[in-house]
mmCIF file of C-alpha atoms and ligand atoms in Angstrom:
data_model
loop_
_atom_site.group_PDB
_atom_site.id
_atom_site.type_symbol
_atom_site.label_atom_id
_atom_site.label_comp_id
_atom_site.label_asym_id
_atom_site.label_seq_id
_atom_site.Cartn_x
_atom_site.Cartn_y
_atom_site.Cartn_z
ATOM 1 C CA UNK A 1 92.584 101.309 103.798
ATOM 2 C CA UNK A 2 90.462 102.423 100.952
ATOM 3 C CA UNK A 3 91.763 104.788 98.342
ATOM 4 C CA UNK A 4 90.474 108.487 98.862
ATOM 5 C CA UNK A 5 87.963 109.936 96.099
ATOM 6 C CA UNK A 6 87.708 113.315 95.408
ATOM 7 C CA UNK A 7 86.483 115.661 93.261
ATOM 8 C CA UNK A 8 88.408 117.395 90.485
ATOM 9 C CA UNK A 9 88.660 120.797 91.816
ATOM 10 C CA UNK A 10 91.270 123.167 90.845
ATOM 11 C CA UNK A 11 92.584 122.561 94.637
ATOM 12 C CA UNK A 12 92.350 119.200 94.030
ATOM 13 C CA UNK A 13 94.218 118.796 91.088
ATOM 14 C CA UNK A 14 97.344 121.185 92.681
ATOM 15 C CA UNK A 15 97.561 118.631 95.558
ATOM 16 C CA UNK A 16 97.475 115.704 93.347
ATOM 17 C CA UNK A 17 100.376 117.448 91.358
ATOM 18 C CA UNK A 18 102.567 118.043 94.555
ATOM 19 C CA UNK A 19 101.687 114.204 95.140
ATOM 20 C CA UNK A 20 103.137 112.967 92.200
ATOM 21 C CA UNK A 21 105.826 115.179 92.124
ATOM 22 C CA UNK A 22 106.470 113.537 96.140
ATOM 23 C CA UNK A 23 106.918 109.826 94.006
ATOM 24 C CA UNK A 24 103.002 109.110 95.050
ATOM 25 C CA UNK A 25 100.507 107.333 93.040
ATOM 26 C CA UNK A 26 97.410 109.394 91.779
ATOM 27 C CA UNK A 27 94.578 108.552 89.536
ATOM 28 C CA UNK A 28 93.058 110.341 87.202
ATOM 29 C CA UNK A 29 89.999 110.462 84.247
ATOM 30 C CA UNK A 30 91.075 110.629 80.845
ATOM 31 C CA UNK A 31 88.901 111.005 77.617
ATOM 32 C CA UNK A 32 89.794 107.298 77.092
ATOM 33 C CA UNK A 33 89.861 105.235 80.899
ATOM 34 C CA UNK A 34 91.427 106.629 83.624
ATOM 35 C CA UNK A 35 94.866 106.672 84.307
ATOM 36 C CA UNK A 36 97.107 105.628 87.573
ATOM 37 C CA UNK A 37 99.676 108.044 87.426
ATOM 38 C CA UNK A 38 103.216 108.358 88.919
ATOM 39 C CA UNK A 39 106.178 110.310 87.804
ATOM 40 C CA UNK A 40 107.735 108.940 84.979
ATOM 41 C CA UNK A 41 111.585 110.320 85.619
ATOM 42 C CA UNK A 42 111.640 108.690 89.149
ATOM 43 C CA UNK A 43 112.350 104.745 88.848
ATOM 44 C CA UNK A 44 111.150 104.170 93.003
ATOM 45 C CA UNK A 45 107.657 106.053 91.434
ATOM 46 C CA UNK A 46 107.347 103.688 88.617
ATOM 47 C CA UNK A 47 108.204 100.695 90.519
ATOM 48 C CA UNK A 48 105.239 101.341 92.932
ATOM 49 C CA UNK A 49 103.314 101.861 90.165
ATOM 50 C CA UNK A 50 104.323 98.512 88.736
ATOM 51 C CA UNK A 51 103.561 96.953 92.122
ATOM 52 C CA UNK A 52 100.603 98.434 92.882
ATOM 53 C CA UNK A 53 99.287 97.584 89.547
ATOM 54 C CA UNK A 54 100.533 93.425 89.936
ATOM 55 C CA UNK A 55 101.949 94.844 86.123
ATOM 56 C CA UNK A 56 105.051 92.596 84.668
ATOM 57 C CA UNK A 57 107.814 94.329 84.372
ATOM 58 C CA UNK A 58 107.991 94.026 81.011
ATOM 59 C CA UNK A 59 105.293 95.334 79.933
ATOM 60 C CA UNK A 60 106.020 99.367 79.438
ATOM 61 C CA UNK A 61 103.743 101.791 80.220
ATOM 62 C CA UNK A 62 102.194 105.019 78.415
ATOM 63 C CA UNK A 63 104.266 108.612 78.713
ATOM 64 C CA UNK A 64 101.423 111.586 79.535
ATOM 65 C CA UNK A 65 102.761 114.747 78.653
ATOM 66 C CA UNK A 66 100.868 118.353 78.193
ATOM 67 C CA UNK A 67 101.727 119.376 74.800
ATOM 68 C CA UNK A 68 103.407 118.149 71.227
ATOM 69 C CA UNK A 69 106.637 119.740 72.323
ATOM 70 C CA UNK A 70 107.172 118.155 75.310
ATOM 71 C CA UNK A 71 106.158 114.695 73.855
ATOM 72 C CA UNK A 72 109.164 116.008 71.124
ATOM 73 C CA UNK A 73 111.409 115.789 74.128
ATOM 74 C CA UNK A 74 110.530 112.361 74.818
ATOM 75 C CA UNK A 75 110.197 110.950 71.668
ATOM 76 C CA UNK A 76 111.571 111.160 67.804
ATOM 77 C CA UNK A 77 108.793 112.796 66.005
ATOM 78 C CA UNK A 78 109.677 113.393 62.245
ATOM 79 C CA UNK A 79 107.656 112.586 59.113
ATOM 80 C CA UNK A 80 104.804 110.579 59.476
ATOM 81 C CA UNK A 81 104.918 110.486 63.121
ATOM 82 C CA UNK A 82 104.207 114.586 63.366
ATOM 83 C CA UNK A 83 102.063 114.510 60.600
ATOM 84 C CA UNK A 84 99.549 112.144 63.285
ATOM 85 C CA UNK A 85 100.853 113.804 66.252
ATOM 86 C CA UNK A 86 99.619 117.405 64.660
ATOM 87 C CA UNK A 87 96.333 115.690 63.917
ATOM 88 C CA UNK A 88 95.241 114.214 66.268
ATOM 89 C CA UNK A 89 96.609 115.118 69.457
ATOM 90 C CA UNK A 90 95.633 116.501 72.041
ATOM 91 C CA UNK A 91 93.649 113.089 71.959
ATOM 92 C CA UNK A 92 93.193 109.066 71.846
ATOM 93 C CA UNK A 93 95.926 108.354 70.057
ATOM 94 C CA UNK A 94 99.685 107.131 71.249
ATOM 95 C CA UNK A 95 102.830 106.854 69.220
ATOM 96 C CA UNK A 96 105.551 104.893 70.106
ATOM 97 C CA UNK A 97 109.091 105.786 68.559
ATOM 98 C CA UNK A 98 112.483 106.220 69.490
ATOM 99 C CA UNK A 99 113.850 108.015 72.668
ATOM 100 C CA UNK A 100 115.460 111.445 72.331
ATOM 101 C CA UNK A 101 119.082 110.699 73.275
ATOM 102 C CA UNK A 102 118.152 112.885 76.015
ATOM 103 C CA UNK A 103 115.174 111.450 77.480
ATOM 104 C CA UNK A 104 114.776 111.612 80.800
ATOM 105 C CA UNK A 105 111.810 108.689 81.315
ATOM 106 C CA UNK A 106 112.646 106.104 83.726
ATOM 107 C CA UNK A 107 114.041 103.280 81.557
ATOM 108 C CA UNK A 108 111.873 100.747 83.854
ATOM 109 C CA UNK A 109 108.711 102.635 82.972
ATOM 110 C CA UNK A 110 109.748 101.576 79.248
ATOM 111 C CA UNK A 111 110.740 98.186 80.198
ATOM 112 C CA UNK A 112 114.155 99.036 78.937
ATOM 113 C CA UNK A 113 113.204 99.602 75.580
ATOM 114 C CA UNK A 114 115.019 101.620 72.921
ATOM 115 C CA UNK A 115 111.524 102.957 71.829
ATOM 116 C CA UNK A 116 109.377 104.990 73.899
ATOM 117 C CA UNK A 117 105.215 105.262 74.092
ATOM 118 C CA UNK A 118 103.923 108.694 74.513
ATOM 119 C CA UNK A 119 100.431 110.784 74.255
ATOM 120 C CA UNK A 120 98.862 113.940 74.595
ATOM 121 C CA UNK A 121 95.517 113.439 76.619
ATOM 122 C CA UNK A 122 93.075 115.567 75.951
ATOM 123 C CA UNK A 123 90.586 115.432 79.394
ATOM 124 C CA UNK A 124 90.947 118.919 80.890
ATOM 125 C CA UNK A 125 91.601 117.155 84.128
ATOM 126 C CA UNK A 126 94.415 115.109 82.869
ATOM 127 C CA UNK A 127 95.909 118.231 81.403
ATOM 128 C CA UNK A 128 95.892 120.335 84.127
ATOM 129 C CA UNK A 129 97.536 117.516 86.083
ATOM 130 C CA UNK A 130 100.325 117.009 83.843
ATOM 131 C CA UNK A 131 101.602 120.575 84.506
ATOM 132 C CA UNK A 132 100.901 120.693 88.201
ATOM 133 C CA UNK A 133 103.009 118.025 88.422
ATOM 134 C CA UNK A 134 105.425 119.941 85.821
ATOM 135 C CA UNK A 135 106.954 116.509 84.793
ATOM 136 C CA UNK A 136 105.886 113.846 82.597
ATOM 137 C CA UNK A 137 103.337 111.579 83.756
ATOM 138 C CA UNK A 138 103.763 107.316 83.453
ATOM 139 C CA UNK A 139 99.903 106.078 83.052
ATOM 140 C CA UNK A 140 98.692 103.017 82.604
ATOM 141 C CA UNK A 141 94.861 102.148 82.905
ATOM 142 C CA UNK A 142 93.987 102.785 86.570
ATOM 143 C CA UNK A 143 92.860 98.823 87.171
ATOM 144 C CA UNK A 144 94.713 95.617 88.411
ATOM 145 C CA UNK A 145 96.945 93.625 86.032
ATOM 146 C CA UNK A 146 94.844 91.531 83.834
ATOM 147 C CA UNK A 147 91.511 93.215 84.610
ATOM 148 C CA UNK A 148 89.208 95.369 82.652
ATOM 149 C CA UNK A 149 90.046 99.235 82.583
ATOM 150 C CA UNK A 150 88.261 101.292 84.611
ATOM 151 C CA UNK A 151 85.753 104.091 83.062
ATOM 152 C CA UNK A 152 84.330 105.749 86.338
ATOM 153 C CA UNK A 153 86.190 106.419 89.476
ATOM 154 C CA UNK A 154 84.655 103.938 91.493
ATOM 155 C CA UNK A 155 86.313 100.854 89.061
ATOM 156 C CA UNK A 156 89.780 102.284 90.304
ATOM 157 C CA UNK A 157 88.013 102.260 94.450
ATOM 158 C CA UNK A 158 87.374 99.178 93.820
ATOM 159 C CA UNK A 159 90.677 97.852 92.385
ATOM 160 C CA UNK A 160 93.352 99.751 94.975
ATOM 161 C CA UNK A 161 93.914 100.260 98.734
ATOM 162 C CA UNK A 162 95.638 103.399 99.782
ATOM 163 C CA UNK A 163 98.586 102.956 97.884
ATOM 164 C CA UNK A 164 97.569 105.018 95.271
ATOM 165 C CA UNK A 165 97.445 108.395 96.902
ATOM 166 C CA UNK A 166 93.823 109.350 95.769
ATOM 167 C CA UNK A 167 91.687 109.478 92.917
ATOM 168 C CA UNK A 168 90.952 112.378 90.887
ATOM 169 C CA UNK A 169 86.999 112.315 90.545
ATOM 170 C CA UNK A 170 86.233 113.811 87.029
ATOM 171 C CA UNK A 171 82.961 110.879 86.565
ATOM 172 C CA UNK A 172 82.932 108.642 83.913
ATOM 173 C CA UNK A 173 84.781 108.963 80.730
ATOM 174 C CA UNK A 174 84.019 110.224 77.675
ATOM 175 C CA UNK A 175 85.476 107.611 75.180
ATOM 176 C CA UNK A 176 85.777 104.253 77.182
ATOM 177 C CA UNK A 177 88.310 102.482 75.066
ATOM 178 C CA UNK A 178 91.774 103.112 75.655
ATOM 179 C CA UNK A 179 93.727 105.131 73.083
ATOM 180 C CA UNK A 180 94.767 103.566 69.905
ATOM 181 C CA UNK A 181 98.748 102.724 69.964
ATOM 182 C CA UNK A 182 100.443 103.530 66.621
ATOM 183 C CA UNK A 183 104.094 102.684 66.258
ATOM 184 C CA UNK A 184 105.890 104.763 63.521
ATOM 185 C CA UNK A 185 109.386 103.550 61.989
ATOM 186 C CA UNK A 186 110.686 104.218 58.678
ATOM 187 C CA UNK A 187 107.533 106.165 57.332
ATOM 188 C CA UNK A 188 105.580 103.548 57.889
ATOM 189 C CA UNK A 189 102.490 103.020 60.693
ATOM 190 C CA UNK A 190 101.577 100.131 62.334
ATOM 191 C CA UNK A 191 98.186 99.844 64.655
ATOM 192 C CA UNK A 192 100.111 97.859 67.892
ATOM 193 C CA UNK A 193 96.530 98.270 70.010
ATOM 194 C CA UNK A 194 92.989 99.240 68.220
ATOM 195 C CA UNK A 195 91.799 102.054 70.066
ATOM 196 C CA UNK A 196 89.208 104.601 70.634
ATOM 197 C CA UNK A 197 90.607 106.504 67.126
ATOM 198 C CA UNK A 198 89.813 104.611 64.507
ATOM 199 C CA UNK A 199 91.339 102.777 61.561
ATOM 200 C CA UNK A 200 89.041 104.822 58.946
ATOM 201 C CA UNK A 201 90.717 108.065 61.072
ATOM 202 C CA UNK A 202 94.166 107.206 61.022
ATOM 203 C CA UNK A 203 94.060 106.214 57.606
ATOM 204 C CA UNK A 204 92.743 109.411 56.405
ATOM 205 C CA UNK A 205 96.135 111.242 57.323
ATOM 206 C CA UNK A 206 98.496 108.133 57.153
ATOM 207 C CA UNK A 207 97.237 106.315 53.716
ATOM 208 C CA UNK A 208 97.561 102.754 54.349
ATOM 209 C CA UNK A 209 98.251 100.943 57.905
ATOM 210 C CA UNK A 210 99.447 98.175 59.144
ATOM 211 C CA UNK A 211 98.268 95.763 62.062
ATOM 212 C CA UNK A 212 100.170 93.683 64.648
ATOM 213 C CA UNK A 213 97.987 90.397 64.827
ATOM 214 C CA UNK A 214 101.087 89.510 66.830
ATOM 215 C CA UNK A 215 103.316 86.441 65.314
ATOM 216 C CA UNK A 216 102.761 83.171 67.728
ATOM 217 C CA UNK A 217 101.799 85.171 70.310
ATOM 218 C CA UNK A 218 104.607 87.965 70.352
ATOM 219 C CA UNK A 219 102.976 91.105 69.726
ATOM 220 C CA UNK A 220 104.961 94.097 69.173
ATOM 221 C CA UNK A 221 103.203 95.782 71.945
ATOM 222 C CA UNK A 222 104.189 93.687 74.953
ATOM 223 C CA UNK A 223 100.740 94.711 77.021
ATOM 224 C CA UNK A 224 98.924 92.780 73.901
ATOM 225 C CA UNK A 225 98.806 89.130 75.955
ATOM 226 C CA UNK A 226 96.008 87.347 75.245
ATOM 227 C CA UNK A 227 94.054 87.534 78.091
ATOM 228 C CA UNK A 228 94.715 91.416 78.911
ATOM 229 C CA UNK A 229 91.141 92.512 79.549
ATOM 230 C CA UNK A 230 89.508 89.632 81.328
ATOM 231 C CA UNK A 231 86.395 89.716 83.330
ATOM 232 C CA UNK A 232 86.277 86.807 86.202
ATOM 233 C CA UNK A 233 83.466 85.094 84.131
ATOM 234 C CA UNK A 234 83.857 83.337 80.874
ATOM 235 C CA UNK A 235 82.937 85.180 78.163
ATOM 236 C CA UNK A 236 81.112 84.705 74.851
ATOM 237 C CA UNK A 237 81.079 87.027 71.989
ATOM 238 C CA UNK A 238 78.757 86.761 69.071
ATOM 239 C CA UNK A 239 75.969 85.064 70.795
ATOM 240 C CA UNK A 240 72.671 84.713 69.647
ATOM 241 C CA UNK A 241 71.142 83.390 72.404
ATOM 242 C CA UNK A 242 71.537 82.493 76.028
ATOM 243 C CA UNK A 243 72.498 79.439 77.501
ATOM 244 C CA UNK A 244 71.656 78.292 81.384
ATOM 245 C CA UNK A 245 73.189 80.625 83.995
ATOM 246 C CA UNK A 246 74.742 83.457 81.375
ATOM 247 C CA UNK A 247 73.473 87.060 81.443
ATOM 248 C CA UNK A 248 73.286 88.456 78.472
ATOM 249 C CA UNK A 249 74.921 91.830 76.904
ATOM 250 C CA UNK A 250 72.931 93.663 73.991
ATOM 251 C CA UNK A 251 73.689 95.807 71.024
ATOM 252 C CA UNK A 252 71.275 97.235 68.977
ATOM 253 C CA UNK A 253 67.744 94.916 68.190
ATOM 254 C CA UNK A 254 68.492 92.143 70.911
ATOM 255 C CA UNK A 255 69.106 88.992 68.526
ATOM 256 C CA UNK A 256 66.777 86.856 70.931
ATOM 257 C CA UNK A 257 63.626 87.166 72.979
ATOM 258 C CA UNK A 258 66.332 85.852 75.964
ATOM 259 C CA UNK A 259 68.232 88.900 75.359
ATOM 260 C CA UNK A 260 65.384 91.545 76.299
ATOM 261 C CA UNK A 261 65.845 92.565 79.501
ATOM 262 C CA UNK A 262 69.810 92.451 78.855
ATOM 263 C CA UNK A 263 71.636 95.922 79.537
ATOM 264 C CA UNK A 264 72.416 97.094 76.091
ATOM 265 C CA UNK A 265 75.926 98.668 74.712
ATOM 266 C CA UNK A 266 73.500 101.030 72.345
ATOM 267 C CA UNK A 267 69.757 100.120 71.275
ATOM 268 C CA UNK A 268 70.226 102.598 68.365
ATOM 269 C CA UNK A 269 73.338 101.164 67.408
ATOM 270 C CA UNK A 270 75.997 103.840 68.243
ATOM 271 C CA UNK A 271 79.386 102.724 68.161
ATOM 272 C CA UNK A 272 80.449 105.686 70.261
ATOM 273 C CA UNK A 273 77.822 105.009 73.089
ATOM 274 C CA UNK A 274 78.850 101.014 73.053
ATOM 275 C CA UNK A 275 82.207 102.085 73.306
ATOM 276 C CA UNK A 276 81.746 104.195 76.219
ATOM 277 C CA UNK A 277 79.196 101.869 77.987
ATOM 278 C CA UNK A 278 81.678 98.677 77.496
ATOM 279 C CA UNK A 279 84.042 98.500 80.639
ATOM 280 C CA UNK A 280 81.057 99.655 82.757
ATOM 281 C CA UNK A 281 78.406 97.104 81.513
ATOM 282 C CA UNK A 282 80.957 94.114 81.874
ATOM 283 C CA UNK A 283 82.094 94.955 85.295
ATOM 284 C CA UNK A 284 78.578 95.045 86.470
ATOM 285 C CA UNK A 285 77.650 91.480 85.074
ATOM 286 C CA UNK A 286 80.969 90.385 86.487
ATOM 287 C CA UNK A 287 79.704 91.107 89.555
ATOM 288 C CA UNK A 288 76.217 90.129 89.305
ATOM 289 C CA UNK A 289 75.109 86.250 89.858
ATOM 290 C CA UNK A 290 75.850 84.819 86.580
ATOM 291 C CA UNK A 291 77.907 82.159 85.595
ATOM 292 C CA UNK A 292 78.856 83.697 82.629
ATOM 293 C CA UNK A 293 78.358 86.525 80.019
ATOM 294 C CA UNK A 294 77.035 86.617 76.588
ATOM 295 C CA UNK A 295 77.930 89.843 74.243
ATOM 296 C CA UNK A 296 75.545 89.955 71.415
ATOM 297 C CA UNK A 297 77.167 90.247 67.635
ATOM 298 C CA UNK A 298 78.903 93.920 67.423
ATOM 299 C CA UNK A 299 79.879 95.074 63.783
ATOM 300 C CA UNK A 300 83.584 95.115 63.245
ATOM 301 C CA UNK A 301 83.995 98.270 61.648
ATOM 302 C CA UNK A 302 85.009 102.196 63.135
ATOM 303 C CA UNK A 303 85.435 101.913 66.926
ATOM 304 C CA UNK A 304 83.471 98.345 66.608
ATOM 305 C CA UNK A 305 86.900 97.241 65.783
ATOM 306 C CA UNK A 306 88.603 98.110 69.382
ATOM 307 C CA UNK A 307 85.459 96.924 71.110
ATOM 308 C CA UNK A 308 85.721 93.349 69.167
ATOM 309 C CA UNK A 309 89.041 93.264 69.934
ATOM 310 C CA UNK A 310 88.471 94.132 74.088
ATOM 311 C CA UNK A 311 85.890 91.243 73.592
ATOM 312 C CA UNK A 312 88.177 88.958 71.679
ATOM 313 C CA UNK A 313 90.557 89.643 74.791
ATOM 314 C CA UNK A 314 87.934 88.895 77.161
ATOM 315 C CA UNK A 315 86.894 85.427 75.867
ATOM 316 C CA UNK A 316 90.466 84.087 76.002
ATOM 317 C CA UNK A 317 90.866 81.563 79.090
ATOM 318 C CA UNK A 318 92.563 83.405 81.277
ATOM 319 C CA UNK A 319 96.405 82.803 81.822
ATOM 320 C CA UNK A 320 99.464 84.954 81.170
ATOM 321 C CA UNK A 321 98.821 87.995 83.352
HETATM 322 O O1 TXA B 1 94.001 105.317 76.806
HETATM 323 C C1 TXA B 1 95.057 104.859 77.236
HETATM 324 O O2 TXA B 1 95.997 104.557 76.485
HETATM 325 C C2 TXA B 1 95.196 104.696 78.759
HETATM 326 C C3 TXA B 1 95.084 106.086 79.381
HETATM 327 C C4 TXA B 1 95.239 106.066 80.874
HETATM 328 O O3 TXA B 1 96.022 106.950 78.773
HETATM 329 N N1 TXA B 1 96.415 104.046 79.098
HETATM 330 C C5 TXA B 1 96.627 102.717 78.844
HETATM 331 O O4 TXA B 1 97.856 102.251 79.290
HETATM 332 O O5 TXA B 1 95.818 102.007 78.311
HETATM 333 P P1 TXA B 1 98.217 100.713 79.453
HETATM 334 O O6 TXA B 1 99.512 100.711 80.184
HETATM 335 O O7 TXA B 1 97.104 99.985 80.062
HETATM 336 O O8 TXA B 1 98.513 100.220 78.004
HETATM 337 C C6 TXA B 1 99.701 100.629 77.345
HETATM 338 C C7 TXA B 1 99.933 99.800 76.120
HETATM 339 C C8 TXA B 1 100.377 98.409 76.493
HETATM 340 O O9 TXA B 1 99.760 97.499 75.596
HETATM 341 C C9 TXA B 1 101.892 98.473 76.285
HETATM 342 O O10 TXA B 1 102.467 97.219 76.007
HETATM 343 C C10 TXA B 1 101.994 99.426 75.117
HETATM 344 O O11 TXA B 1 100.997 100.400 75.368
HETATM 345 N N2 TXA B 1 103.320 100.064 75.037
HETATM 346 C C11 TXA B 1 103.873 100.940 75.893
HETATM 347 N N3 TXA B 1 105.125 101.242 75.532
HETATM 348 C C12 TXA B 1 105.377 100.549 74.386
HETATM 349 C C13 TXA B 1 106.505 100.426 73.512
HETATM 350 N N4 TXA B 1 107.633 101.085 73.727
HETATM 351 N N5 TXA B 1 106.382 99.618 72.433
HETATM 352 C C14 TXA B 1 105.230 98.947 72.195
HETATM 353 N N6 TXA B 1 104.137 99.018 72.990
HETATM 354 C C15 TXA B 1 104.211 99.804 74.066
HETATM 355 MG MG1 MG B 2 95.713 98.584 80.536
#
C-alpha cells in the first residue's frame, strides 16, 4: 500500500513521535533532504530501516539528535570538534567521532564502528520530532539504496510502500544537498562527504581541511561508493551541447541554442538555488522520455563543489549499490 502523507501539524508530529518511539519508520523534511527515521537505540528499528531502504549493512547511518548536549552523549566532542559543533549546528553539518563509552546507539545503525556520525538538524519539523520521540533519531536520506535523495515529500511516496509509517509533509527543502560529513581525530578535520556547508565555511573556523578522495575506492565514509546518487539514465556532466535522445539540464546562460528550453538549476547563477533545485530537476528528467541527461558546466567552487560531486556520482555506471 502506499505510504501515508501528511502534513506537519503539531498533532502530526506527536503521532509520528509515538511511532518511532513504537520501532516504526517515519519520514521527515530536513533543511538538507528528508530523512527516514527510526529509533536509533532499538536494533529491530534500524534493521527495518536498513531493509526498507535495500541499504548494505555496512554502510552506517546519520545520528539526529535535538541539541549539542545530547549529540555530547553520543559522541566525543573536544577541541576542534566543539569548536564546529558550536558553529555551526543546529545545521548542515555532521561530525563523526568516537562513541561515548556510554552510548546507547544501536551498534548496527553504526555498522559496528568504533566511531559514531551525529548532527543537529536545524528544520523546525525535524526538531520537534526528535523530542517527541525523546530518543535519538537514525536518518538516512528518505530514498531507496543507490537512488537520488529526495527533496519534496512526494520523492519519498514514490520510493516506499507502507513500511515506513508515514511521511511528515513539511514541502520541499530548503538546502537540497545533504549535510556536509566532517570527521574530526587528533585536531585535525577531514571533509568525508561535500555537503550543503561549504569548504570556504568550514575553513573559516577549522583553518585548513582535508578531503577523502577515497584511496582505490575505499573511502573513509563507507556510503561514498561510486555510484551512490544515480539516476536510471546515463548521465553527462559538463556538456556543451546535446546529443540525439538526451534532455538537457541548464545553469546559468545555457551554453547552446539546444539547451534553451532545458529546466535550469539557476539562470542567474545562484549556487544556493542550483543546489536546492538539483535532486528535483534530475528526478523529473529521469522520468521523462529521454535516453539520457546532459548537466551543463557548474563552477566548482562554494556549494558548486557538493553539487559537482552529486553529479560526478551520478555519471558513474552504475554498480556497487
Ligand atoms: O543531510 C543529511 O546528511 C541527510 C539528512 C536526512 O540528515 N542524511 C543523509 O544520510 O544523507 P545518509 O545515510 O544518506 O548518508 C550518511 C553518510 C554516508 O555516506 C555514511 O557512510 C556516512 O554518512 N557515515 C555515517 N556514519 C559514519 C561513520 N561512522 N564514519 C564515516 N562515515 C559515516
Ligand atoms: Mg543517502
Amino acid at each position: 500500500m502506499a505510504v501515508a502523507v501528511v502534513a506537519a501539524t503539531d498533532a502530526a508530529i506527536q503521532e509520528a513521535g509515538r511511532r518511532l518511539a513504537a520501532g516504526d519508520l517515519v519520514a521527515f523534511p530536513t533543511e538538507t533532504v528528508y530523512g527516514l527515521g527510526a529509533d536509533a537505540t532499538s536494533d529491530a528499528a534500524v534493521a527495518r530501516l536498513f531493509d526498507a531502504k535495500g541499504r548494505p549493512r555496512f554502510n552506517p547511518l546519520i545520528i539526529h539528535v535535538a541539541n549539542p548536549p545530547a549529540a555530547a552523549a553520543l559522541v566525543v566532542l573536544d577541541g576542534l570538534a566543539e569548536r564546529l559543533a558550536t558553529a555551526f549546528w543546529p545545521g548542515p553539518l555532521t561530525l563523526v567521532g568516537q562513541r561515548t563509552p556510554d552510548c546507547p546507539v544501536s551498534y548496527l545503525a553504526c555498522a559496528g564502528l568504533a566511531t559514531i556520525a551525529v548532527r543537529v538538524p536545524a528544520h523546525p519539523v525535524a526538531r520537534a520530532l526528535i523530542r517527541a520521540a525523546a530518543r535519538p533519531i537514525a536518518g538516512p536520506s528518505a530514498n531507496r539504496s543507490g537512488r537520488l535523495s529526495a527533496t519534496r515529500p512526494e520523492h519519498v511516496a514514490a520510493d516506499f510502500d507502507d513500511r515506513v509509517a508515514l511521511v511528515l509533509d513539511g514541502g520541499p527543502t530548503p538546502l537540497g544537498l545533504e549535510s556536509t560529513v566532517v570527521e574530526v581525530v587528533g585536531g585535525r578535520a577531514t571533509i568525508l562527504r561535500p555537503g550543503a556547508l561549504t569548504e570556504e565555511a568550514l575553513m573559516a573556523v577549522a583553518g585548513p581541511l582535508e578531503r577523502d578522495e577515497g584511496t582505490e575506492g575505499h573511502p573513509r565514509s563507507p556510503g561514498r561508493l561510486a555510484s551512490h546518487y544515480a539516476p536510471e539514465r546515463p548521465l553527462r556532466m559538463n556538456a556543451t551541447s546535446l546529443l540525439p535522445g538526451e534532455a538537457g539540464l541548464a545553469f546559468g546562460q545555457a551554453p547552446a541554442p539546444s539547451f534553451a528550453d532545458a529546466p535550469n538549476l539557476s539562470v542567474r547563477e545562484d549556487l544556493v538555488e542550483a543546489a536546492a533545485n538539483l535532486f528535483a530537476m534530475l528526478r523529473a528528467l529521469d522520468q521523462g522520455p529521454a535516453t539520457g541527461i546532459a548537466v551543463a558546466p557548474v563552477p566548482e567552487e562554494g556549494l558548486g563543489r557538493a553539487i559537482n560531486d552529486r553529479l560526478r556520482r551520478a555519471a558513474e555506471p552504475k554498480g556497487l549499490c
